[in-house]
Amino acid sequence: ELPWQQAMDWAADLNVNDHADFTLPTRAEQSILFGNLRDQFEPEWYWSREQHAAYSDYAWMQDFGDGNQSDGRKSNDDRARAVRRLIIQ
């Protein structure tokens, strides 16, 4: 659990098996993760990579307990899950 900017930095700094293109998921990606891989997450709030447009101190989050999305203060400590985007042709 860590504040939003630290979560963003953590994901960007990841290097796993020579892959260094990690990021936090978007809100839409978090919805897909909740719908398809809910059991791979603790039933807690996870940061997305999206800031709340109207409130610079807030970023969007996904609750993997009940599926809600809401904004949270960036200074709060919450969970993060890094993802990679793959090109499928």
PDB file with one MODEL, atoms N, CA, C and O in Angstrom:
MODEL        1
ATOM      1  N   GLU A   1       0.841  -1.180   0.000  1.00  0.00           N
ATOM      2  CA  GLU A   1       0.000   0.000   0.000  1.00  0.00           C
ATOM      3  C   GLU A   1       0.881   1.237   0.000  1.00  0.00           C
ATOM      4  O   GLU A   1       1.842   1.331   0.764  1.00  0.00           O
ATOM      5  N   LEU A   2       0.541   2.186  -0.868  1.00  0.00           N
ATOM      6  CA  LEU A   2       1.351   3.383  -1.009  1.00  0.00           C
ATOM      7  C   LEU A   2       0.539   4.489  -1.673  1.00  0.00           C
ATOM      8  O   LEU A   2      -0.483   4.221  -2.304  1.00  0.00           O
ATOM      9  N   PRO A   3       0.997   5.741  -1.529  1.00  0.00           N
ATOM     10  CA  PRO A   3       0.303   6.857  -2.166  1.00  0.00           C
ATOM     11  C   PRO A   3       0.333   6.719  -3.691  1.00  0.00           C
ATOM     12  O   PRO A   3       1.150   5.980  -4.239  1.00  0.00           O
ATOM     13  N   TRP A   4      -0.561   7.433  -4.363  1.00  0.00           N
ATOM     14  CA  TRP A   4      -0.746   7.301  -5.808  1.00  0.00           C
ATOM     15  C   TRP A   4       0.537   7.529  -6.595  1.00  0.00           C
ATOM     16  O   TRP A   4       0.889   6.691  -7.426  1.00  0.00           O
ATOM     17  N   GLN A   5       1.246   8.623  -6.369  1.00  0.00           N
ATOM     18  CA  GLN A   5       2.442   8.896  -7.163  1.00  0.00           C
ATOM     19  C   GLN A   5       3.504   7.830  -6.946  1.00  0.00           C
ATOM     20  O   GLN A   5       4.191   7.442  -7.891  1.00  0.00           O
ATOM     21  N   GLN A   6       3.647   7.357  -5.730  1.00  0.00           N
ATOM     22  CA  GLN A   6       4.604   6.274  -5.477  1.00  0.00           C
ATOM     23  C   GLN A   6       4.173   4.995  -6.185  1.00  0.00           C
ATOM     24  O   GLN A   6       5.017   4.240  -6.669  1.00  0.00           O
ATOM     25  N   ALA A   7       2.873   4.746  -6.250  1.00  0.00           N
ATOM     26  CA  ALA A   7       2.362   3.580  -6.978  1.00  0.00           C
ATOM     27  C   ALA A   7       2.661   3.711  -8.469  1.00  0.00           C
ATOM     28  O   ALA A   7       3.065   2.741  -9.110  1.00  0.00           O
ATOM     29  N   MET A   8       2.465   4.905  -9.021  1.00  0.00           N
ATOM     30  CA  MET A   8       2.779   5.153 -10.436  1.00  0.00           C
ATOM     31  C   MET A   8       4.266   4.918 -10.692  1.00  0.00           C
ATOM     32  O   MET A   8       4.633   4.267 -11.670  1.00  0.00           O
ATOM     33  N   ASP A   9       5.120   5.447  -9.817  1.00  0.00           N
ATOM     34  CA  ASP A   9       6.566   5.294  -9.968  1.00  0.00           C
ATOM     35  C   ASP A   9       6.988   3.836  -9.830  1.00  0.00           C
ATOM     36  O   ASP A   9       7.832   3.357 -10.588  1.00  0.00           O
ATOM     37  N   TRP A  10       6.405   3.132  -8.868  1.00  0.00           N
ATOM     38  CA  TRP A  10       6.713   1.716  -8.650  1.00  0.00           C
ATOM     39  C   TRP A  10       6.424   0.916  -9.917  1.00  0.00           C
ATOM     40  O   TRP A  10       7.256   0.123 -10.358  1.00  0.00           O
ATOM     41  N   ALA A  11       5.241   1.126 -10.504  1.00  0.00           N
ATOM     42  CA  ALA A  11       4.878   0.385 -11.709  1.00  0.00           C
ATOM     43  C   ALA A  11       5.827   0.721 -12.860  1.00  0.00           C
ATOM     44  O   ALA A  11       6.260  -0.177 -13.583  1.00  0.00           O
ATOM     45  N   ALA A  12       6.153   1.991 -13.036  1.00  0.00           N
ATOM     46  CA  ALA A  12       7.030   2.424 -14.126  1.00  0.00           C
ATOM     47  C   ALA A  12       8.443   1.877 -13.957  1.00  0.00           C
ATOM     48  O   ALA A  12       9.144   1.674 -14.948  1.00  0.00           O
ATOM     49  N   ASP A  13       8.871   1.635 -12.728  1.00  0.00           N
ATOM     50  CA  ASP A  13      10.222   1.144 -12.461  1.00  0.00           C
ATOM     51  C   ASP A  13      10.349  -0.378 -12.494  1.00  0.00           C
ATOM     52  O   ASP A  13      11.457  -0.908 -12.410  1.00  0.00           O
ATOM     53  N   LEU A  14       9.225  -1.082 -12.615  1.00  0.00           N
ATOM     54  CA  LEU A  14       9.274  -2.548 -12.626  1.00  0.00           C
ATOM     55  C   LEU A  14      10.006  -3.059 -13.864  1.00  0.00           C
ATOM     56  O   LEU A  14       9.873  -2.514 -14.959  1.00  0.00           O
ATOM     57  N   ASN A  15      10.770  -4.105 -13.660  1.00  0.00           N
ATOM     58  CA  ASN A  15      11.415  -4.814 -14.757  1.00  0.00           C
ATOM     59  C   ASN A  15      11.324  -6.291 -14.420  1.00  0.00           C
ATOM     60  O   ASN A  15      12.008  -6.775 -13.519  1.00  0.00           O
ATOM     61  N   VAL A  16      10.474  -7.006 -15.151  1.00  0.00           N
ATOM     62  CA  VAL A  16      10.250  -8.423 -14.899  1.00  0.00           C
ATOM     63  C   VAL A  16      10.549  -9.185 -16.184  1.00  0.00           C
ATOM     64  O   VAL A  16       9.929  -8.937 -17.219  1.00  0.00           O
ATOM     65  N   ASN A  17      11.492 -10.106 -16.117  1.00  0.00           N
ATOM     66  CA  ASN A  17      11.882 -10.903 -17.291  1.00  0.00           C
ATOM     67  C   ASN A  17      12.197 -10.023 -18.492  1.00  0.00           C
ATOM     68  O   ASN A  17      11.759 -10.301 -19.608  1.00  0.00           O
ATOM     69  N   ASP A  18      12.950  -8.970 -18.257  1.00  0.00           N
ATOM     70  CA  ASP A  18      13.369  -8.012 -19.289  1.00  0.00           C
ATOM     71  C   ASP A  18      12.218  -7.210 -19.890  1.00  0.00           C
ATOM     72  O   ASP A  18      12.362  -6.648 -20.975  1.00  0.00           O
ATOM     73  N   HIS A  19      11.098  -7.149 -19.216  1.00  0.00           N
ATOM     74  CA  HIS A  19       9.980  -6.298 -19.630  1.00  0.00           C
ATOM     75  C   HIS A  19       9.926  -5.116 -18.673  1.00  0.00           C
ATOM     76  O   HIS A  19       9.813  -5.299 -17.461  1.00  0.00           O
ATOM     77  N   ALA A  20      10.006  -3.918 -19.209  1.00  0.00           N
ATOM     78  CA  ALA A  20      10.021  -2.713 -18.382  1.00  0.00           C
ATOM     79  C   ALA A  20       8.943  -1.725 -18.833  1.00  0.00           C
ATOM     80  O   ALA A  20       9.122  -0.512 -18.726  1.00  0.00           O
ATOM     81  N   ASP A  21       7.825  -2.251 -19.336  1.00  0.00           N
ATOM     82  CA  ASP A  21       6.756  -1.393 -19.840  1.00  0.00           C
ATOM     83  C   ASP A  21       5.482  -1.520 -19.001  1.00  0.00           C
ATOM     84  O   ASP A  21       4.378  -1.592 -19.541  1.00  0.00           O
ATOM     85  N   PHE A  22       5.647  -1.546 -17.691  1.00  0.00           N
ATOM     86  CA  PHE A  22       4.524  -1.672 -16.775  1.00  0.00           C
ATOM     87  C   PHE A  22       3.938  -0.303 -16.427  1.00  0.00           C
ATOM     88  O   PHE A  22       4.621   0.719 -16.493  1.00  0.00           O
ATOM     89  N   THR A  23       2.686  -0.310 -16.064  1.00  0.00           N
ATOM     90  CA  THR A  23       1.977   0.879 -15.633  1.00  0.00           C
ATOM     91  C   THR A  23       0.807   0.442 -14.761  1.00  0.00           C
ATOM     92  O   THR A  23       0.514  -0.750 -14.668  1.00  0.00           O
ATOM     93  N   LEU A  24       0.145   1.384 -14.129  1.00  0.00           N
ATOM     94  CA  LEU A  24      -1.111   1.064 -13.456  1.00  0.00           C
ATOM     95  C   LEU A  24      -2.201   0.993 -14.522  1.00  0.00           C
ATOM     96  O   LEU A  24      -2.092   1.656 -15.553  1.00  0.00           O
ATOM     97  N   PRO A  25      -3.247   0.204 -14.293  1.00  0.00           N
ATOM     98  CA  PRO A  25      -4.319   0.102 -15.276  1.00  0.00           C
ATOM     99  C   PRO A  25      -5.217   1.339 -15.297  1.00  0.00           C
ATOM    100  O   PRO A  25      -5.296   2.084 -14.320  1.00  0.00           O
ATOM    101  N   THR A  26      -5.888   1.539 -16.426  1.00  0.00           N
ATOM    102  CA  THR A  26      -6.901   2.586 -16.530  1.00  0.00           C
ATOM    103  C   THR A  26      -8.151   2.131 -15.778  1.00  0.00           C
ATOM    104  O   THR A  26      -8.244   0.982 -15.345  1.00  0.00           O
ATOM    105  N   ARG A  27      -9.094   3.031 -15.633  1.00  0.00           N
ATOM    106  CA  ARG A  27     -10.372   2.666 -14.993  1.00  0.00           C
ATOM    107  C   ARG A  27     -11.087   1.582 -15.789  1.00  0.00           C
ATOM    108  O   ARG A  27     -11.632   0.642 -15.210  1.00  0.00           O
ATOM    109  N   ALA A  28     -11.088   1.709 -17.114  1.00  0.00           N
ATOM    110  CA  ALA A  28     -11.749   0.704 -17.960  1.00  0.00           C
ATOM    111  C   ALA A  28     -11.067  -0.657 -17.801  1.00  0.00           C
ATOM    112  O   ALA A  28     -11.738  -1.684 -17.704  1.00  0.00           O
ATOM    113  N   GLU A  29      -9.740  -0.657 -17.774  1.00  0.00           N
ATOM    114  CA  GLU A  29      -9.004  -1.911 -17.587  1.00  0.00           C
ATOM    115  C   GLU A  29      -9.300  -2.518 -16.225  1.00  0.00           C
ATOM    116  O   GLU A  29      -9.399  -3.739 -16.099  1.00  0.00           O
ATOM    117  N   GLN A  30      -9.441  -1.683 -15.207  1.00  0.00           N
ATOM    118  CA  GLN A  30      -9.772  -2.210 -13.884  1.00  0.00           C
ATOM    119  C   GLN A  30     -11.152  -2.864 -13.881  1.00  0.00           C
ATOM    120  O   GLN A  30     -11.354  -3.876 -13.209  1.00  0.00           O
ATOM    121  N   SER A  31     -12.100  -2.301 -14.622  1.00  0.00           N
ATOM    122  CA  SER A  31     -13.425  -2.926 -14.728  1.00  0.00           C
ATOM    123  C   SER A  31     -13.325  -4.310 -15.357  1.00  0.00           C
ATOM    124  O   SER A  31     -13.984  -5.251 -14.917  1.00  0.00           O
ATOM    125  N   ILE A  32     -12.497  -4.424 -16.388  1.00  0.00           N
ATOM    126  CA  ILE A  32     -12.303  -5.728 -17.040  1.00  0.00           C
ATOM    127  C   ILE A  32     -11.625  -6.694 -16.075  1.00  0.00           C
ATOM    128  O   ILE A  32     -12.018  -7.857 -15.988  1.00  0.00           O
ATOM    129  N   LEU A  33     -10.619  -6.227 -15.355  1.00  0.00           N
ATOM    130  CA  LEU A  33      -9.955  -7.075 -14.365  1.00  0.00           C
ATOM    131  C   LEU A  33     -10.940  -7.543 -13.295  1.00  0.00           C
ATOM    132  O   LEU A  33     -10.916  -8.704 -12.889  1.00  0.00           O
ATOM    133  N   PHE A  34     -11.797  -6.642 -12.844  1.00  0.00           N
ATOM    134  CA  PHE A  34     -12.790  -7.018 -11.835  1.00  0.00           C
ATOM    135  C   PHE A  34     -13.740  -8.074 -12.394  1.00  0.00           C
ATOM    136  O   PHE A  34     -14.074  -9.037 -11.705  1.00  0.00           O
ATOM    137  N   GLY A  35     -14.173  -7.895 -13.636  1.00  0.00           N
ATOM    138  CA  GLY A  35     -15.114  -8.839 -14.235  1.00  0.00           C
ATOM    139  C   GLY A  35     -14.525 -10.202 -14.538  1.00  0.00           C
ATOM    140  O   GLY A  35     -15.237 -11.205 -14.507  1.00  0.00           O
ATOM    141  N   ASN A  36     -13.227 -10.255 -14.832  1.00  0.00           N
ATOM    142  CA  ASN A  36     -12.615 -11.501 -15.280  1.00  0.00           C
ATOM    143  C   ASN A  36     -11.611 -12.131 -14.327  1.00  0.00           C
ATOM    144  O   ASN A  36     -11.400 -13.343 -14.368  1.00  0.00           O
ATOM    145  N   LEU A  37     -10.987 -11.324 -13.465  1.00  0.00           N
ATOM    146  CA  LEU A  37      -9.928 -11.839 -12.594  1.00  0.00           C
ATOM    147  C   LEU A  37     -10.099 -11.383 -11.147  1.00  0.00           C
ATOM    148  O   LEU A  37      -9.119 -11.233 -10.418  1.00  0.00           O
ATOM    149  N   ARG A  38     -11.306 -11.172 -10.750  1.00  0.00           N
ATOM    150  CA  ARG A  38     -11.583 -10.658  -9.405  1.00  0.00           C
ATOM    151  C   ARG A  38     -10.894 -11.473  -8.314  1.00  0.00           C
ATOM    152  O   ARG A  38     -10.416 -10.917  -7.325  1.00  0.00           O
ATOM    153  N   ASP A  39     -10.845 -12.800  -8.499  1.00  0.00           N
ATOM    154  CA  ASP A  39     -10.273 -13.661  -7.466  1.00  0.00           C
ATOM    155  C   ASP A  39      -8.751 -13.539  -7.358  1.00  0.00           C
ATOM    156  O   ASP A  39      -8.159 -14.118  -6.448  1.00  0.00           O
ATOM    157  N   GLN A  40      -8.109 -12.803  -8.259  1.00  0.00           N
ATOM    158  CA  GLN A  40      -6.666 -12.584  -8.209  1.00  0.00           C
ATOM    159  C   GLN A  40      -6.297 -11.343  -7.395  1.00  0.00           C
ATOM    160  O   GLN A  40      -5.120 -11.007  -7.268  1.00  0.00           O
ATOM    161  N   PHE A  41      -7.298 -10.669  -6.849  1.00  0.00           N
ATOM    162  CA  PHE A  41      -7.107  -9.436  -6.086  1.00  0.00           C
ATOM    163  C   PHE A  41      -7.673  -9.597  -4.687  1.00  0.00           C
ATOM    164  O   PHE A  41      -8.647 -10.321  -4.474  1.00  0.00           O
ATOM    165  N   GLU A  42      -7.054  -8.917  -3.743  1.00  0.00           N
ATOM    166  CA  GLU A  42      -7.652  -8.803  -2.419  1.00  0.00           C
ATOM    167  C   GLU A  42      -8.906  -7.931  -2.558  1.00  0.00           C
ATOM    168  O   GLU A  42      -8.935  -7.052  -3.419  1.00  0.00           O
ATOM    169  N   PRO A  43      -9.929  -8.145  -1.747  1.00  0.00           N
ATOM    170  CA  PRO A  43     -11.140  -7.322  -1.841  1.00  0.00           C
ATOM    171  C   PRO A  43     -10.904  -5.934  -1.221  1.00  0.00           C
ATOM    172  O   PRO A  43     -11.506  -5.583  -0.206  1.00  0.00           O
ATOM    173  N   GLU A  44     -10.036  -5.174  -1.839  1.00  0.00           N
ATOM    174  CA  GLU A  44      -9.600  -3.861  -1.355  1.00  0.00           C
ATOM    175  C   GLU A  44      -9.617  -2.869  -2.513  1.00  0.00           C
ATOM    176  O   GLU A  44      -9.898  -3.235  -3.654  1.00  0.00           O
ATOM    177  N   TRP A  45      -9.312  -1.608  -2.205  1.00  0.00           N
ATOM    178  CA  TRP A  45      -9.197  -0.558  -3.212  1.00  0.00           C
ATOM    179  C   TRP A  45      -7.821  -0.584  -3.854  1.00  0.00           C
ATOM    180  O   TRP A  45      -6.812  -0.759  -3.171  1.00  0.00           O
ATOM    181  N   TYR A  46      -7.782  -0.407  -5.184  1.00  0.00           N
ATOM    182  CA  TYR A  46      -6.542  -0.370  -5.955  1.00  0.00           C
ATOM    183  C   TYR A  46      -6.523   0.906  -6.794  1.00  0.00           C
ATOM    184  O   TYR A  46      -7.538   1.298  -7.369  1.00  0.00           O
ATOM    185  N   TRP A  47      -5.364   1.545  -6.857  1.00  0.00           N
ATOM    186  CA  TRP A  47      -5.196   2.747  -7.665  1.00  0.00           C
ATOM    187  C   TRP A  47      -5.307   2.433  -9.158  1.00  0.00           C
ATOM    188  O   TRP A  47      -4.869   1.378  -9.617  1.00  0.00           O
ATOM    189  N   SER A  48      -5.898   3.364  -9.904  1.00  0.00           N
ATOM    190  CA  SER A  48      -5.785   3.351 -11.359  1.00  0.00           C
ATOM    191  C   SER A  48      -4.731   4.393 -11.734  1.00  0.00           C
ATOM    192  O   SER A  48      -4.213   5.094 -10.865  1.00  0.00           O
ATOM    193  N   ARG A  49      -4.421   4.493 -13.000  1.00  0.00           N
ATOM    194  CA  ARG A  49      -3.444   5.488 -13.444  1.00  0.00           C
ATOM    195  C   ARG A  49      -4.110   6.836 -13.734  1.00  0.00           C
ATOM    196  O   ARG A  49      -3.421   7.808 -14.043  1.00  0.00           O
ATOM    197  N   GLU A  50      -5.423   6.905 -13.640  1.00  0.00           N
ATOM    198  CA  GLU A  50      -6.158   8.102 -14.038  1.00  0.00           C
ATOM    199  C   GLU A  50      -6.400   9.058 -12.870  1.00  0.00           C
ATOM    200  O   GLU A  50      -6.918   8.677 -11.820  1.00  0.00           O
ATOM    201  N   GLN A  51      -6.011  10.294 -13.089  1.00  0.00           N
ATOM    202  CA  GLN A  51      -6.294  11.342 -12.115  1.00  0.00           C
ATOM    203  C   GLN A  51      -7.737  11.801 -12.288  1.00  0.00           C
ATOM    204  O   GLN A  51      -8.308  11.674 -13.371  1.00  0.00           O
ATOM    205  N   HIS A  52      -8.314  12.325 -11.238  1.00  0.00           N
ATOM    206  CA  HIS A  52      -9.643  12.909 -11.319  1.00  0.00           C
ATOM    207  C   HIS A  52      -9.489  14.292 -11.948  1.00  0.00           C
ATOM    208  O   HIS A  52      -8.773  15.140 -11.416  1.00  0.00           O
ATOM    209  N   ALA A  53     -10.150  14.517 -13.062  1.00  0.00           N
ATOM    210  CA  ALA A  53      -9.957  15.743 -13.843  1.00  0.00           C
ATOM    211  C   ALA A  53     -10.284  17.012 -13.054  1.00  0.00           C
ATOM    212  O   ALA A  53      -9.598  18.024 -13.196  1.00  0.00           O
ATOM    213  N   ALA A  54     -11.309  16.963 -12.240  1.00  0.00           N
ATOM    214  CA  ALA A  54     -11.738  18.171 -11.538  1.00  0.00           C
ATOM    215  C   ALA A  54     -10.973  18.424 -10.245  1.00  0.00           C
ATOM    216  O   ALA A  54     -10.942  19.553  -9.755  1.00  0.00           O
ATOM    217  N   TYR A  55     -10.365  17.400  -9.698  1.00  0.00           N
ATOM    218  CA  TYR A  55      -9.703  17.522  -8.407  1.00  0.00           C
ATOM    219  C   TYR A  55      -8.269  17.003  -8.521  1.00  0.00           C
ATOM    220  O   TYR A  55      -8.051  15.793  -8.561  1.00  0.00           O
ATOM    221  N   SER A  56      -7.308  17.896  -8.571  1.00  0.00           N
ATOM    222  CA  SER A  56      -5.920  17.487  -8.814  1.00  0.00           C
ATOM    223  C   SER A  56      -5.334  16.647  -7.685  1.00  0.00           C
ATOM    224  O   SER A  56      -4.338  15.952  -7.888  1.00  0.00           O
ATOM    225  N   ASP A  57      -5.930  16.699  -6.515  1.00  0.00           N
ATOM    226  CA  ASP A  57      -5.422  15.908  -5.390  1.00  0.00           C
ATOM    227  C   ASP A  57      -6.008  14.503  -5.347  1.00  0.00           C
ATOM    228  O   ASP A  57      -5.754  13.758  -4.400  1.00  0.00           O
ATOM    229  N   TYR A  58      -6.793  14.128  -6.365  1.00  0.00           N
ATOM    230  CA  TYR A  58      -7.507  12.850  -6.355  1.00  0.00           C
ATOM    231  C   TYR A  58      -7.190  12.034  -7.601  1.00  0.00           C
ATOM    232  O   TYR A  58      -6.911  12.587  -8.665  1.00  0.00           O
ATOM    233  N   ALA A  59      -7.237  10.715  -7.458  1.00  0.00           N
ATOM    234  CA  ALA A  59      -7.101   9.791  -8.579  1.00  0.00           C
ATOM    235  C   ALA A  59      -8.178   8.712  -8.433  1.00  0.00           C
ATOM    236  O   ALA A  59      -8.693   8.471  -7.341  1.00  0.00           O
ATOM    237  N   TRP A  60      -8.501   8.077  -9.547  1.00  0.00           N
ATOM    238  CA  TRP A  60      -9.547   7.061  -9.551  1.00  0.00           C
ATOM    239  C   TRP A  60      -9.033   5.730  -9.012  1.00  0.00           C
ATOM    240  O   TRP A  60      -7.856   5.390  -9.135  1.00  0.00           O
ATOM    241  N   MET A  61      -9.968   4.991  -8.409  1.00  0.00           N
ATOM    242  CA  MET A  61      -9.647   3.715  -7.768  1.00  0.00           C
ATOM    243  C   MET A  61     -10.740   2.702  -8.071  1.00  0.00           C
ATOM    244  O   MET A  61     -11.866   3.066  -8.410  1.00  0.00           O
ATOM    245  N   GLN A  62     -10.392   1.422  -7.942  1.00  0.00           N
ATOM    246  CA  GLN A  62     -11.340   0.319  -8.119  1.00  0.00           C
ATOM    247  C   GLN A  62     -11.389  -0.484  -6.830  1.00  0.00           C
ATOM    248  O   GLN A  62     -10.352  -0.843  -6.274  1.00  0.00           O
ATOM    249  N   ASP A  63     -12.599  -0.763  -6.357  1.00  0.00           N
ATOM    250  CA  ASP A  63     -12.788  -1.641  -5.199  1.00  0.00           C
ATOM    251  C   ASP A  63     -12.986  -3.063  -5.728  1.00  0.00           C
ATOM    252  O   ASP A  63     -13.984  -3.341  -6.394  1.00  0.00           O
ATOM    253  N   PHE A  64     -12.061  -3.946  -5.444  1.00  0.00           N
ATOM    254  CA  PHE A  64     -12.166  -5.319  -5.899  1.00  0.00           C
ATOM    255  C   PHE A  64     -12.974  -6.181  -4.937  1.00  0.00           C
ATOM    256  O   PHE A  64     -13.014  -7.404  -5.075  1.00  0.00           O
ATOM    257  N   GLY A  65     -13.612  -5.547  -3.972  1.00  0.00           N
ATOM    258  CA  GLY A  65     -14.557  -6.256  -3.121  1.00  0.00           C
ATOM    259  C   GLY A  65     -15.951  -6.219  -3.709  1.00  0.00           C
ATOM    260  O   GLY A  65     -16.617  -7.251  -3.792  1.00  0.00           O
ATOM    261  N   ASP A  66     -16.404  -5.040  -4.121  1.00  0.00           N
ATOM    262  CA  ASP A  66     -17.780  -4.909  -4.630  1.00  0.00           C
ATOM    263  C   ASP A  66     -17.875  -4.318  -6.036  1.00  0.00           C
ATOM    264  O   ASP A  66     -18.976  -4.198  -6.573  1.00  0.00           O
ATOM    265  N   GLY A  67     -16.746  -3.946  -6.642  1.00  0.00           N
ATOM    266  CA  GLY A  67     -16.759  -3.453  -8.011  1.00  0.00           C
ATOM    267  C   GLY A  67     -16.936  -1.962  -8.180  1.00  0.00           C
ATOM    268  O   GLY A  67     -16.916  -1.460  -9.304  1.00  0.00           O
ATOM    269  N   ASN A  68     -17.110  -1.242  -7.080  1.00  0.00           N
ATOM    270  CA  ASN A  68     -17.279   0.209  -7.178  1.00  0.00           C
ATOM    271  C   ASN A  68     -16.002   0.880  -7.654  1.00  0.00           C
ATOM    272  O   ASN A  68     -14.897   0.395  -7.411  1.00  0.00           O
ATOM    273  N   GLN A  69     -16.174   2.008  -8.338  1.00  0.00           N
ATOM    274  CA  GLN A  69     -15.068   2.897  -8.662  1.00  0.00           C
ATOM    275  C   GLN A  69     -15.363   4.247  -8.037  1.00  0.00           C
ATOM    276  O   GLN A  69     -16.504   4.709  -8.036  1.00  0.00           O
ATOM    277  N   SER A  70     -14.328   4.870  -7.509  1.00  0.00           N
ATOM    278  CA  SER A  70     -14.470   6.173  -6.875  1.00  0.00           C
ATOM    279  C   SER A  70     -13.116   6.866  -6.926  1.00  0.00           C
ATOM    280  O   SER A  70     -12.109   6.275  -7.317  1.00  0.00           O
ATOM    281  N   ASP A  71     -13.113   8.122  -6.527  1.00  0.00           N
ATOM    282  CA  ASP A  71     -11.836   8.825  -6.454  1.00  0.00           C
ATOM    283  C   ASP A  71     -11.332   8.794  -5.016  1.00  0.00           C
ATOM    284  O   ASP A  71     -12.111   8.743  -4.064  1.00  0.00           O
ATOM    285  N   GLY A  72     -10.017   8.825  -4.887  1.00  0.00           N
ATOM    286  CA  GLY A  72      -9.393   8.836  -3.570  1.00  0.00           C
ATOM    287  C   GLY A  72      -8.297   9.876  -3.537  1.00  0.00           C
ATOM    288  O   GLY A  72      -7.683  10.188  -4.557  1.00  0.00           O
ATOM    289  N   ARG A  73      -8.063  10.401  -2.368  1.00  0.00           N
ATOM    290  CA  ARG A  73      -6.990  11.385  -2.209  1.00  0.00           C
ATOM    291  C   ARG A  73      -5.653  10.713  -2.508  1.00  0.00           C
ATOM    292  O   ARG A  73      -5.345   9.659  -1.952  1.00  0.00           O
ATOM    293  N   LYS A  74      -4.861  11.324  -3.387  1.00  0.00           N
ATOM    294  CA  LYS A  74      -3.596  10.740  -3.834  1.00  0.00           C
ATOM    295  C   LYS A  74      -2.620  10.467  -2.697  1.00  0.00           C
ATOM    296  O   LYS A  74      -1.745   9.611  -2.828  1.00  0.00           O
ATOM    297  N   SER A  75      -2.755  11.171  -1.601  1.00  0.00           N
ATOM    298  CA  SER A  75      -1.840  10.981  -0.472  1.00  0.00           C
ATOM    299  C   SER A  75      -2.195   9.749   0.365  1.00  0.00           C
ATOM    300  O   SER A  75      -1.407   9.345   1.220  1.00  0.00           O
ATOM    301  N   ASN A  76      -3.362   9.147   0.138  1.00  0.00           N
ATOM    302  CA  ASN A  76      -3.762   7.951   0.874  1.00  0.00           C
ATOM    303  C   ASN A  76      -2.922   6.755   0.441  1.00  0.00           C
ATOM    304  O   ASN A  76      -2.499   6.667  -0.712  1.00  0.00           O
ATOM    305  N   ASP A  77      -2.689   5.855   1.356  1.00  0.00           N
ATOM    306  CA  ASP A  77      -1.997   4.609   1.046  1.00  0.00           C
ATOM    307  C   ASP A  77      -3.027   3.572   0.620  1.00  0.00           C
ATOM    308  O   ASP A  77      -3.903   3.198   1.400  1.00  0.00           O
ATOM    309  N   ASP A  78      -2.917   3.109  -0.621  1.00  0.00           N
ATOM    310  CA  ASP A  78      -3.798   2.065  -1.133  1.00  0.00           C
ATOM    311  C   ASP A  78      -2.984   1.094  -1.968  1.00  0.00           C
ATOM    312  O   ASP A  78      -1.804   1.326  -2.232  1.00  0.00           O
ATOM    313  N   ARG A  79      -3.612   0.017  -2.378  1.00  0.00           N
ATOM    314  CA  ARG A  79      -2.936  -1.033  -3.126  1.00  0.00           C
ATOM    315  C   ARG A  79      -2.721  -0.626  -4.578  1.00  0.00           C
ATOM    316  O   ARG A  79      -3.363   0.297  -5.079  1.00  0.00           O
ATOM    317  N   ALA A  80      -1.812  -1.325  -5.244  1.00  0.00           N
ATOM    318  CA  ALA A  80      -1.548  -1.091  -6.661  1.00  0.00           C
ATOM    319  C   ALA A  80      -1.229  -2.422  -7.323  1.00  0.00           C
ATOM    320  O   ALA A  80      -0.624  -3.303  -6.712  1.00  0.00           O
ATOM    321  N   ARG A  81      -1.641  -2.558  -8.569  1.00  0.00           N
ATOM    322  CA  ARG A  81      -1.318  -3.728  -9.380  1.00  0.00           C
ATOM    323  C   ARG A  81      -0.825  -3.216 -10.722  1.00  0.00           C
ATOM    324  O   ARG A  81      -1.535  -2.480 -11.408  1.00  0.00           O
ATOM    325  N   ALA A  82       0.368  -3.595 -11.093  1.00  0.00           N
ATOM    326  CA  ALA A  82       0.946  -3.162 -12.365  1.00  0.00           C
ATOM    327  C   ALA A  82       0.475  -4.072 -13.492  1.00  0.00           C
ATOM    328  O   ALA A  82       0.268  -5.269 -13.292  1.00  0.00           O
ATOM    329  N   VAL A  83       0.308  -3.497 -14.671  1.00  0.00           N
ATOM    330  CA  VAL A  83      -0.101  -4.258 -15.849  1.00  0.00           C
ATOM    331  C   VAL A  83       0.787  -3.878 -17.025  1.00  0.00           C
ATOM    332  O   VAL A  83       1.469  -2.853 -17.008  1.00  0.00           O
ATOM    333  N   ARG A  84       0.762  -4.732 -18.049  1.00  0.00           N
ATOM    334  CA  ARG A  84       1.422  -4.458 -19.326  1.00  0.00           C
ATOM    335  C   ARG A  84       0.367  -4.554 -20.416  1.00  0.00           C
ATOM    336  O   ARG A  84      -0.587  -5.325 -20.309  1.00  0.00           O
ATOM    337  N   ARG A  85       0.546  -3.774 -21.450  1.00  0.00           N
ATOM    338  CA  ARG A  85      -0.340  -3.843 -22.603  1.00  0.00           C
ATOM    339  C   ARG A  85       0.357  -4.625 -23.706  1.00  0.00           C
ATOM    340  O   ARG A  85       1.501  -4.338 -24.059  1.00  0.00           O
ATOM    341  N   LEU A  86      -0.331  -5.599 -24.235  1.00  0.00           N
ATOM    342  CA  LEU A  86       0.220  -6.435 -25.291  1.00  0.00           C
ATOM    343  C   LEU A  86      -0.487  -6.132 -26.605  1.00  0.00           C
ATOM    344  O   LEU A  86      -1.701  -5.930 -26.631  1.00  0.00           O
ATOM    345  N   ILE A  87       0.262  -6.102 -27.675  1.00  0.00           N
ATOM    346  CA  ILE A  87      -0.313  -5.908 -28.994  1.00  0.00           C
ATOM    347  C   ILE A  87      -0.717  -7.281 -29.526  1.00  0.00           C
ATOM    348  O   ILE A  87       0.116  -8.180 -29.645  1.00  0.00           O
ATOM    349  N   ILE A  88      -1.992  -7.432 -29.842  1.00  0.00           N
ATOM    350  CA  ILE A  88      -2.511  -8.695 -30.367  1.00  0.00           C
ATOM    351  C   ILE A  88      -2.931  -8.444 -31.810  1.00  0.00           C
ATOM    352  O   ILE A  88      -3.776  -7.596 -32.097  1.00  0.00           O
ATOM    353  N   GLN A  89      -2.320  -9.199 -32.697  1.00  0.00           N
ATOM    354  CA  GLN A  89      -2.620  -9.015 -34.117  1.00  0.00           C
ATOM    355  C   GLN A  89      -3.369 -10.193 -34.680  1.00  0.00           C
ATOM    356  O   GLN A  89      -3.702 -10.204 -35.865  1.00  0.00           O
TER     357      GLN A  89
ENDMDL
END
